[in-house]
Amino acid sequence: MNAISLNPILIAIVAFFAIALIVAVVVAVWLYQTNRRRKHLQSKFGPEYRRMARAEGDAAQAERRLRERERRVDKLDIKPLTETQRNEFADAWEHAQAEFVDDPTAAVAHADVLVQEVMSVRGYPVVDFNQRVEDVSVDHPAVVQNYRLAHDIAARNENGDVGMEKLREAMLHYRALFADLLHDGGLQPVRQVRPEERERVRRVA
């Protein structure tokens, strides 16, 4: 009689621990996958991950938005430049850089246009600045903040003179992103301005 009455209790205890074990396994798997995704995003986006986490005030929300960026860019047809395209853009950058000597404002505006042009050729949509920033951050996270800073200086300069030093900073920031886009994140920089190119631009001006 006692054995029979104990069976439901034993069954309930066994069921409880079985369910608890299953829940623990599910939670452990979820935590492992969450941690793995977080490490992937931290490694891939670097400073952009930290910036997003600070801006959102919530790491989970920041990670959700970064994953959305990844999914969006995965659907784009992003392609590297051909050698001819790369050389043409490098020449155009030399022209803009040489132009800075005589007309810094025009050079900064030219640099902004060149960045948009190289993004467009590579397959990035370039209609909206904020969208451009988000898209380019996926494959070029180390220099996307350079783009924000350069664009901010250029925008402020349209509403008033920000000074030569700030314009020089903008060119350097544009250059960092431009070089990364040219070489698909490689270490090869944009070519330095050749003296003859600087002189040629001065004569044309």
Short mmCIF file of N, CA and C in Angstrom, two decimals, residues 38-189:
data_model
loop_
_atom_site.label_atom_id
_atom_site.label_comp_id
_atom_site.label_asym_id
_atom_site.label_seq_id
_atom_site.Cartn_x
_atom_site.Cartn_y
_atom_site.Cartn_z
N ARG A 38 27.87 37.51 -29.38
CA ARG A 38 28.42 38.75 -28.84
C ARG A 38 29.91 38.87 -29.16
N LYS A 39 30.64 37.77 -28.98
CA LYS A 39 32.08 37.81 -29.28
C LYS A 39 32.32 38.05 -30.77
N HIS A 40 31.47 37.46 -31.60
CA HIS A 40 31.60 37.67 -33.05
C HIS A 40 31.41 39.15 -33.39
N LEU A 41 30.36 39.76 -32.83
CA LEU A 41 30.08 41.17 -33.11
C LEU A 41 31.17 42.07 -32.53
N GLN A 42 31.64 41.75 -31.34
CA GLN A 42 32.71 42.55 -30.73
C GLN A 42 33.98 42.49 -31.57
N SER A 43 34.29 41.28 -32.06
CA SER A 43 35.49 41.10 -32.86
C SER A 43 35.35 41.77 -34.23
N LYS A 44 34.18 41.65 -34.83
CA LYS A 44 33.99 42.18 -36.18
C LYS A 44 33.88 43.70 -36.18
N PHE A 45 33.09 44.26 -35.26
CA PHE A 45 32.81 45.69 -35.28
C PHE A 45 33.76 46.51 -34.42
N GLY A 46 34.44 45.90 -33.46
CA GLY A 46 35.43 46.60 -32.65
C GLY A 46 34.90 47.88 -32.02
N PRO A 47 35.52 49.03 -32.35
CA PRO A 47 35.09 50.30 -31.75
C PRO A 47 33.65 50.67 -32.08
N GLU A 48 33.15 50.22 -33.22
CA GLU A 48 31.75 50.51 -33.58
C GLU A 48 30.80 49.78 -32.64
N TYR A 49 31.17 48.58 -32.20
CA TYR A 49 30.36 47.85 -31.22
C TYR A 49 30.29 48.63 -29.92
N ARG A 50 31.42 49.12 -29.45
CA ARG A 50 31.45 49.87 -28.20
C ARG A 50 30.68 51.18 -28.33
N ARG A 51 30.78 51.83 -29.46
CA ARG A 51 30.05 53.08 -29.68
C ARG A 51 28.55 52.82 -29.65
N MET A 52 28.13 51.75 -30.32
CA MET A 52 26.71 51.42 -30.36
C MET A 52 26.19 51.05 -28.98
N ALA A 53 26.96 50.30 -28.21
CA ALA A 53 26.54 49.90 -26.87
C ALA A 53 26.35 51.13 -25.98
N ARG A 54 27.27 52.10 -26.12
CA ARG A 54 27.13 53.33 -25.33
C ARG A 54 25.92 54.14 -25.79
N ALA A 55 25.73 54.21 -27.11
CA ALA A 55 24.63 55.01 -27.65
C ALA A 55 23.27 54.42 -27.28
N GLU A 56 23.17 53.09 -27.31
CA GLU A 56 21.90 52.43 -27.01
C GLU A 56 21.69 52.28 -25.50
N GLY A 57 22.78 52.25 -24.74
CA GLY A 57 22.66 52.03 -23.30
C GLY A 57 22.27 50.61 -22.97
N ASP A 58 22.31 49.73 -23.94
CA ASP A 58 21.90 48.33 -23.76
C ASP A 58 22.63 47.49 -24.80
N ALA A 59 23.48 46.59 -24.34
CA ALA A 59 24.29 45.78 -25.25
C ALA A 59 23.42 44.92 -26.15
N ALA A 60 22.34 44.36 -25.60
CA ALA A 60 21.48 43.48 -26.39
C ALA A 60 20.83 44.25 -27.55
N GLN A 61 20.38 45.46 -27.28
CA GLN A 61 19.78 46.28 -28.33
C GLN A 61 20.81 46.67 -29.37
N ALA A 62 22.02 47.01 -28.93
CA ALA A 62 23.09 47.35 -29.86
C ALA A 62 23.42 46.16 -30.76
N GLU A 63 23.48 44.98 -30.16
CA GLU A 63 23.79 43.78 -30.93
C GLU A 63 22.68 43.47 -31.95
N ARG A 64 21.44 43.70 -31.56
CA ARG A 64 20.33 43.48 -32.49
C ARG A 64 20.46 44.39 -33.71
N ARG A 65 20.80 45.65 -33.48
CA ARG A 65 20.93 46.60 -34.58
C ARG A 65 22.14 46.26 -35.45
N LEU A 66 23.22 45.79 -34.86
CA LEU A 66 24.40 45.42 -35.64
C LEU A 66 24.11 44.19 -36.49
N ARG A 67 23.36 43.25 -35.96
CA ARG A 67 22.99 42.07 -36.75
C ARG A 67 22.09 42.47 -37.92
N GLU A 68 21.22 43.46 -37.69
CA GLU A 68 20.38 43.96 -38.78
C GLU A 68 21.25 44.56 -39.89
N ARG A 69 22.30 45.27 -39.50
CA ARG A 69 23.23 45.83 -40.50
C ARG A 69 23.87 44.70 -41.30
N GLU A 70 24.32 43.66 -40.61
CA GLU A 70 24.96 42.54 -41.30
C GLU A 70 24.01 41.92 -42.32
N ARG A 71 22.76 41.69 -41.90
CA ARG A 71 21.79 41.06 -42.80
C ARG A 71 21.52 41.95 -44.02
N ARG A 72 21.44 43.26 -43.80
CA ARG A 72 21.19 44.18 -44.91
C ARG A 72 22.36 44.15 -45.90
N VAL A 73 23.59 44.25 -45.40
CA VAL A 73 24.76 44.29 -46.28
C VAL A 73 24.97 42.96 -46.98
N ASP A 74 24.59 41.86 -46.33
CA ASP A 74 24.70 40.54 -46.96
C ASP A 74 23.87 40.46 -48.24
N LYS A 75 22.80 41.26 -48.31
CA LYS A 75 21.94 41.25 -49.49
C LYS A 75 22.45 42.16 -50.61
N LEU A 76 23.44 42.99 -50.29
CA LEU A 76 23.99 43.89 -51.30
C LEU A 76 25.05 43.17 -52.13
N ASP A 77 25.24 43.62 -53.32
CA ASP A 77 26.26 43.04 -54.20
C ASP A 77 27.54 43.88 -54.08
N ILE A 78 28.25 43.69 -52.97
CA ILE A 78 29.48 44.43 -52.72
C ILE A 78 30.63 43.73 -53.45
N LYS A 79 31.37 44.48 -54.22
CA LYS A 79 32.45 43.88 -55.01
C LYS A 79 33.71 44.73 -54.90
N PRO A 80 34.87 44.13 -55.04
CA PRO A 80 36.12 44.90 -55.02
C PRO A 80 36.29 45.69 -56.31
N LEU A 81 37.13 46.70 -56.25
CA LEU A 81 37.43 47.49 -57.44
C LEU A 81 38.38 46.72 -58.35
N THR A 82 38.29 47.00 -59.62
CA THR A 82 39.30 46.47 -60.53
C THR A 82 40.57 47.30 -60.36
N GLU A 83 41.66 46.81 -60.89
CA GLU A 83 42.91 47.55 -60.78
C GLU A 83 42.81 48.89 -61.49
N THR A 84 42.12 48.92 -62.62
CA THR A 84 41.94 50.18 -63.35
C THR A 84 41.13 51.17 -62.53
N GLN A 85 40.04 50.71 -61.95
CA GLN A 85 39.21 51.58 -61.11
C GLN A 85 40.00 52.10 -59.91
N ARG A 86 40.78 51.21 -59.32
CA ARG A 86 41.56 51.61 -58.15
C ARG A 86 42.56 52.71 -58.50
N ASN A 87 43.22 52.56 -59.64
CA ASN A 87 44.19 53.57 -60.06
C ASN A 87 43.51 54.90 -60.40
N GLU A 88 42.35 54.81 -61.02
CA GLU A 88 41.62 56.04 -61.36
C GLU A 88 41.19 56.79 -60.10
N PHE A 89 40.70 56.05 -59.13
CA PHE A 89 40.29 56.69 -57.87
C PHE A 89 41.50 57.24 -57.11
N ALA A 90 42.61 56.52 -57.16
CA ALA A 90 43.82 57.02 -56.50
C ALA A 90 44.29 58.32 -57.14
N ASP A 91 44.20 58.39 -58.47
CA ASP A 91 44.56 59.64 -59.16
C ASP A 91 43.62 60.78 -58.76
N ALA A 92 42.33 60.46 -58.67
CA ALA A 92 41.36 61.48 -58.28
C ALA A 92 41.62 61.98 -56.86
N TRP A 93 42.03 61.06 -56.00
CA TRP A 93 42.34 61.47 -54.62
C TRP A 93 43.57 62.39 -54.60
N GLU A 94 44.56 62.06 -55.40
CA GLU A 94 45.75 62.93 -55.47
C GLU A 94 45.35 64.33 -55.90
N HIS A 95 44.43 64.41 -56.83
CA HIS A 95 43.97 65.72 -57.31
C HIS A 95 43.29 66.49 -56.16
N ALA A 96 42.42 65.81 -55.42
CA ALA A 96 41.72 66.46 -54.31
C ALA A 96 42.71 66.89 -53.22
N GLN A 97 43.69 66.05 -52.98
CA GLN A 97 44.66 66.36 -51.94
C GLN A 97 45.53 67.55 -52.34
N ALA A 98 45.91 67.61 -53.62
CA ALA A 98 46.69 68.74 -54.10
C ALA A 98 45.86 70.02 -54.11
N GLU A 99 44.57 69.87 -54.37
CA GLU A 99 43.65 71.00 -54.41
C GLU A 99 43.54 71.68 -53.05
N PHE A 100 43.80 70.91 -51.98
CA PHE A 100 43.67 71.44 -50.63
C PHE A 100 44.59 72.64 -50.39
N VAL A 101 45.73 72.65 -51.07
CA VAL A 101 46.70 73.74 -50.88
C VAL A 101 46.08 75.09 -51.21
N ASP A 102 45.32 75.17 -52.30
CA ASP A 102 44.77 76.44 -52.74
C ASP A 102 43.31 76.66 -52.36
N ASP A 103 42.57 75.56 -52.18
CA ASP A 103 41.15 75.70 -51.86
C ASP A 103 40.72 74.55 -50.94
N PRO A 104 40.98 74.67 -49.64
CA PRO A 104 40.67 73.59 -48.69
C PRO A 104 39.19 73.20 -48.68
N THR A 105 38.30 74.18 -48.76
CA THR A 105 36.87 73.88 -48.73
C THR A 105 36.47 73.02 -49.92
N ALA A 106 36.94 73.40 -51.10
CA ALA A 106 36.62 72.62 -52.31
C ALA A 106 37.22 71.22 -52.23
N ALA A 107 38.42 71.11 -51.67
CA ALA A 107 39.07 69.82 -51.55
C ALA A 107 38.29 68.88 -50.64
N VAL A 108 37.80 69.41 -49.53
CA VAL A 108 37.01 68.60 -48.59
C VAL A 108 35.71 68.15 -49.25
N ALA A 109 35.07 69.06 -49.97
CA ALA A 109 33.84 68.70 -50.68
C ALA A 109 34.13 67.63 -51.74
N HIS A 110 35.25 67.79 -52.43
CA HIS A 110 35.67 66.82 -53.44
C HIS A 110 35.92 65.46 -52.80
N ALA A 111 36.56 65.44 -51.63
CA ALA A 111 36.84 64.19 -50.92
C ALA A 111 35.55 63.48 -50.54
N ASP A 112 34.56 64.25 -50.09
CA ASP A 112 33.27 63.66 -49.72
C ASP A 112 32.61 63.00 -50.93
N VAL A 113 32.67 63.68 -52.06
CA VAL A 113 32.09 63.13 -53.29
C VAL A 113 32.84 61.87 -53.72
N LEU A 114 34.15 61.87 -53.61
CA LEU A 114 34.94 60.70 -54.01
C LEU A 114 34.60 59.49 -53.16
N VAL A 115 34.41 59.70 -51.86
CA VAL A 115 34.04 58.59 -50.98
C VAL A 115 32.70 58.00 -51.43
N GLN A 116 31.75 58.88 -51.75
CA GLN A 116 30.46 58.38 -52.21
C GLN A 116 30.58 57.65 -53.54
N GLU A 117 31.43 58.16 -54.42
CA GLU A 117 31.61 57.52 -55.72
C GLU A 117 32.21 56.13 -55.60
N VAL A 118 33.23 55.99 -54.78
CA VAL A 118 33.86 54.68 -54.63
C VAL A 118 32.91 53.70 -53.95
N MET A 119 32.10 54.20 -53.00
CA MET A 119 31.10 53.34 -52.37
C MET A 119 30.08 52.86 -53.40
N SER A 120 29.63 53.78 -54.24
CA SER A 120 28.64 53.43 -55.26
C SER A 120 29.18 52.39 -56.23
N VAL A 121 30.40 52.59 -56.70
CA VAL A 121 31.02 51.65 -57.63
C VAL A 121 31.17 50.27 -57.00
N ARG A 122 31.43 50.25 -55.71
CA ARG A 122 31.61 48.97 -55.04
C ARG A 122 30.29 48.28 -54.70
N GLY A 123 29.16 49.04 -54.81
CA GLY A 123 27.86 48.41 -54.62
C GLY A 123 27.07 48.89 -53.43
N TYR A 124 27.57 49.90 -52.72
CA TYR A 124 26.83 50.43 -51.57
C TYR A 124 25.82 51.48 -52.05
N PRO A 125 24.58 51.45 -51.53
CA PRO A 125 23.64 52.56 -51.81
C PRO A 125 24.17 53.83 -51.15
N VAL A 126 24.01 54.96 -51.81
CA VAL A 126 24.62 56.19 -51.28
C VAL A 126 23.61 57.33 -51.14
N VAL A 127 22.33 57.02 -51.10
CA VAL A 127 21.31 58.08 -51.04
C VAL A 127 21.33 58.80 -49.71
N ASP A 128 21.35 58.06 -48.60
CA ASP A 128 21.23 58.64 -47.27
C ASP A 128 22.53 58.47 -46.50
N PHE A 129 23.02 59.56 -45.88
CA PHE A 129 24.30 59.50 -45.18
C PHE A 129 24.27 58.49 -44.03
N ASN A 130 23.25 58.53 -43.20
CA ASN A 130 23.19 57.61 -42.06
C ASN A 130 23.18 56.16 -42.51
N GLN A 131 22.48 55.89 -43.60
CA GLN A 131 22.47 54.53 -44.13
C GLN A 131 23.83 54.14 -44.67
N ARG A 132 24.52 55.11 -45.31
CA ARG A 132 25.87 54.83 -45.81
C ARG A 132 26.78 54.45 -44.65
N VAL A 133 26.68 55.18 -43.56
CA VAL A 133 27.51 54.91 -42.39
C VAL A 133 27.25 53.50 -41.87
N GLU A 134 25.98 53.15 -41.73
CA GLU A 134 25.64 51.83 -41.20
C GLU A 134 26.13 50.73 -42.13
N ASP A 135 25.94 50.92 -43.44
CA ASP A 135 26.36 49.88 -44.39
C ASP A 135 27.87 49.70 -44.41
N VAL A 136 28.59 50.80 -44.45
CA VAL A 136 30.04 50.70 -44.56
C VAL A 136 30.66 50.19 -43.26
N SER A 137 29.95 50.34 -42.14
CA SER A 137 30.49 49.88 -40.86
C SER A 137 30.61 48.37 -40.80
N VAL A 138 29.86 47.66 -41.62
CA VAL A 138 29.88 46.20 -41.58
C VAL A 138 31.22 45.65 -42.05
N ASP A 139 31.73 46.18 -43.15
CA ASP A 139 33.00 45.69 -43.70
C ASP A 139 34.19 46.58 -43.39
N HIS A 140 33.90 47.81 -42.91
CA HIS A 140 34.99 48.76 -42.62
C HIS A 140 34.77 49.43 -41.25
N PRO A 141 34.59 48.61 -40.20
CA PRO A 141 34.25 49.18 -38.89
C PRO A 141 35.34 50.04 -38.28
N ALA A 142 36.59 49.77 -38.61
CA ALA A 142 37.70 50.50 -37.99
C ALA A 142 37.77 51.95 -38.43
N VAL A 143 37.18 52.27 -39.59
CA VAL A 143 37.30 53.63 -40.12
C VAL A 143 35.97 54.33 -40.30
N VAL A 144 34.86 53.69 -39.89
CA VAL A 144 33.55 54.32 -40.08
C VAL A 144 33.41 55.58 -39.24
N GLN A 145 34.05 55.60 -38.06
CA GLN A 145 33.99 56.81 -37.24
C GLN A 145 34.73 57.96 -37.92
N ASN A 146 35.76 57.65 -38.69
CA ASN A 146 36.44 58.68 -39.48
C ASN A 146 35.45 59.36 -40.43
N TYR A 147 34.58 58.55 -41.02
CA TYR A 147 33.58 59.08 -41.95
C TYR A 147 32.64 60.04 -41.23
N ARG A 148 32.18 59.65 -40.06
CA ARG A 148 31.28 60.53 -39.30
C ARG A 148 31.95 61.86 -38.98
N LEU A 149 33.19 61.79 -38.51
CA LEU A 149 33.90 63.00 -38.13
C LEU A 149 34.16 63.91 -39.33
N ALA A 150 34.57 63.30 -40.44
CA ALA A 150 34.84 64.09 -41.65
C ALA A 150 33.57 64.76 -42.16
N HIS A 151 32.49 63.99 -42.20
CA HIS A 151 31.22 64.52 -42.70
C HIS A 151 30.71 65.64 -41.79
N ASP A 152 30.88 65.48 -40.49
CA ASP A 152 30.45 66.51 -39.54
C ASP A 152 31.21 67.82 -39.77
N ILE A 153 32.52 67.72 -39.97
CA ILE A 153 33.33 68.92 -40.21
C ILE A 153 32.90 69.58 -41.52
N ALA A 154 32.70 68.76 -42.56
CA ALA A 154 32.29 69.30 -43.87
C ALA A 154 30.94 70.01 -43.76
N ALA A 155 30.00 69.42 -43.00
CA ALA A 155 28.68 70.03 -42.84
C ALA A 155 28.77 71.34 -42.07
N ARG A 156 29.57 71.36 -41.02
CA ARG A 156 29.73 72.59 -40.24
C ARG A 156 30.41 73.68 -41.05
N ASN A 157 31.31 73.27 -41.95
CA ASN A 157 32.01 74.25 -42.77
C ASN A 157 31.07 74.90 -43.77
N GLU A 158 30.01 74.20 -44.17
CA GLU A 158 29.04 74.79 -45.09
C GLU A 158 28.28 75.94 -44.44
N ASN A 159 28.18 75.88 -43.11
CA ASN A 159 27.44 76.91 -42.38
C ASN A 159 28.35 77.97 -41.76
N GLY A 160 29.64 77.84 -42.00
CA GLY A 160 30.59 78.80 -41.45
C GLY A 160 31.99 78.22 -41.50
N ASP A 161 32.98 79.07 -41.47
CA ASP A 161 34.37 78.65 -41.56
C ASP A 161 34.78 77.92 -40.28
N VAL A 162 35.20 76.65 -40.40
CA VAL A 162 35.62 75.89 -39.23
C VAL A 162 37.12 76.01 -38.99
N GLY A 163 37.84 76.61 -39.93
CA GLY A 163 39.27 76.78 -39.76
C GLY A 163 40.07 75.75 -40.53
N MET A 164 41.28 76.14 -40.89
CA MET A 164 42.15 75.29 -41.70
C MET A 164 42.47 73.96 -41.04
N GLU A 165 42.72 73.98 -39.73
CA GLU A 165 43.12 72.75 -39.04
C GLU A 165 42.00 71.72 -39.06
N LYS A 166 40.78 72.17 -38.86
CA LYS A 166 39.65 71.24 -38.90
C LYS A 166 39.44 70.67 -40.31
N LEU A 167 39.63 71.50 -41.31
CA LEU A 167 39.51 71.01 -42.69
C LEU A 167 40.59 69.98 -42.99
N ARG A 168 41.77 70.22 -42.45
CA ARG A 168 42.85 69.25 -42.62
C ARG A 168 42.49 67.92 -41.94
N GLU A 169 41.88 68.02 -40.77
CA GLU A 169 41.44 66.81 -40.07
C GLU A 169 40.41 66.06 -40.91
N ALA A 170 39.49 66.82 -41.52
CA ALA A 170 38.47 66.19 -42.36
C ALA A 170 39.10 65.41 -43.51
N MET A 171 40.11 65.99 -44.15
CA MET A 171 40.79 65.30 -45.25
C MET A 171 41.44 64.01 -44.77
N LEU A 172 42.05 64.07 -43.60
CA LEU A 172 42.70 62.87 -43.05
C LEU A 172 41.66 61.78 -42.74
N HIS A 173 40.52 62.21 -42.21
CA HIS A 173 39.46 61.24 -41.90
C HIS A 173 38.89 60.63 -43.18
N TYR A 174 38.64 61.48 -44.18
CA TYR A 174 38.16 60.96 -45.46
C TYR A 174 39.17 59.99 -46.07
N ARG A 175 40.44 60.36 -45.96
CA ARG A 175 41.50 59.53 -46.53
C ARG A 175 41.52 58.14 -45.92
N ALA A 176 41.30 58.05 -44.61
CA ALA A 176 41.33 56.76 -43.92
C ALA A 176 40.26 55.83 -44.48
N LEU A 177 39.03 56.36 -44.64
CA LEU A 177 37.95 55.53 -45.19
C LEU A 177 38.19 55.26 -46.67
N PHE A 178 38.61 56.26 -47.40
CA PHE A 178 38.84 56.12 -48.84
C PHE A 178 39.86 55.01 -49.12
N ALA A 179 40.95 55.01 -48.37
CA ALA A 179 41.99 54.00 -48.56
C ALA A 179 41.46 52.61 -48.24
N ASP A 180 40.64 52.50 -47.19
CA ASP A 180 40.08 51.21 -46.81
C ASP A 180 39.12 50.70 -47.88
N LEU A 181 38.35 51.61 -48.46
CA LEU A 181 37.43 51.22 -49.52
C LEU A 181 38.17 50.83 -50.80
N LEU A 182 39.24 51.54 -51.09
CA LEU A 182 40.01 51.26 -52.30
C LEU A 182 40.61 49.86 -52.27
N HIS A 183 41.12 49.49 -51.12
CA HIS A 183 41.86 48.23 -51.02
C HIS A 183 41.11 47.19 -50.21
N ASP A 184 39.78 47.39 -50.06
CA ASP A 184 38.93 46.40 -49.41
C ASP A 184 39.44 46.04 -48.02
N GLY A 185 39.81 47.06 -47.25
CA GLY A 185 40.28 46.83 -45.90
C GLY A 185 41.75 46.45 -45.81
N GLY A 186 42.44 46.45 -46.93
CA GLY A 186 43.86 46.09 -46.91
C GLY A 186 44.71 47.20 -46.32
N LEU A 187 45.99 46.92 -46.19
CA LEU A 187 46.90 47.86 -45.54
C LEU A 187 47.52 48.86 -46.50
N GLN A 188 47.36 48.64 -47.80
CA GLN A 188 47.99 49.53 -48.78
C GLN A 188 47.31 50.89 -48.76
N PRO A 189 48.05 51.97 -48.56
CA PRO A 189 47.43 53.30 -48.48
C PRO A 189 47.17 53.89 -49.86
#
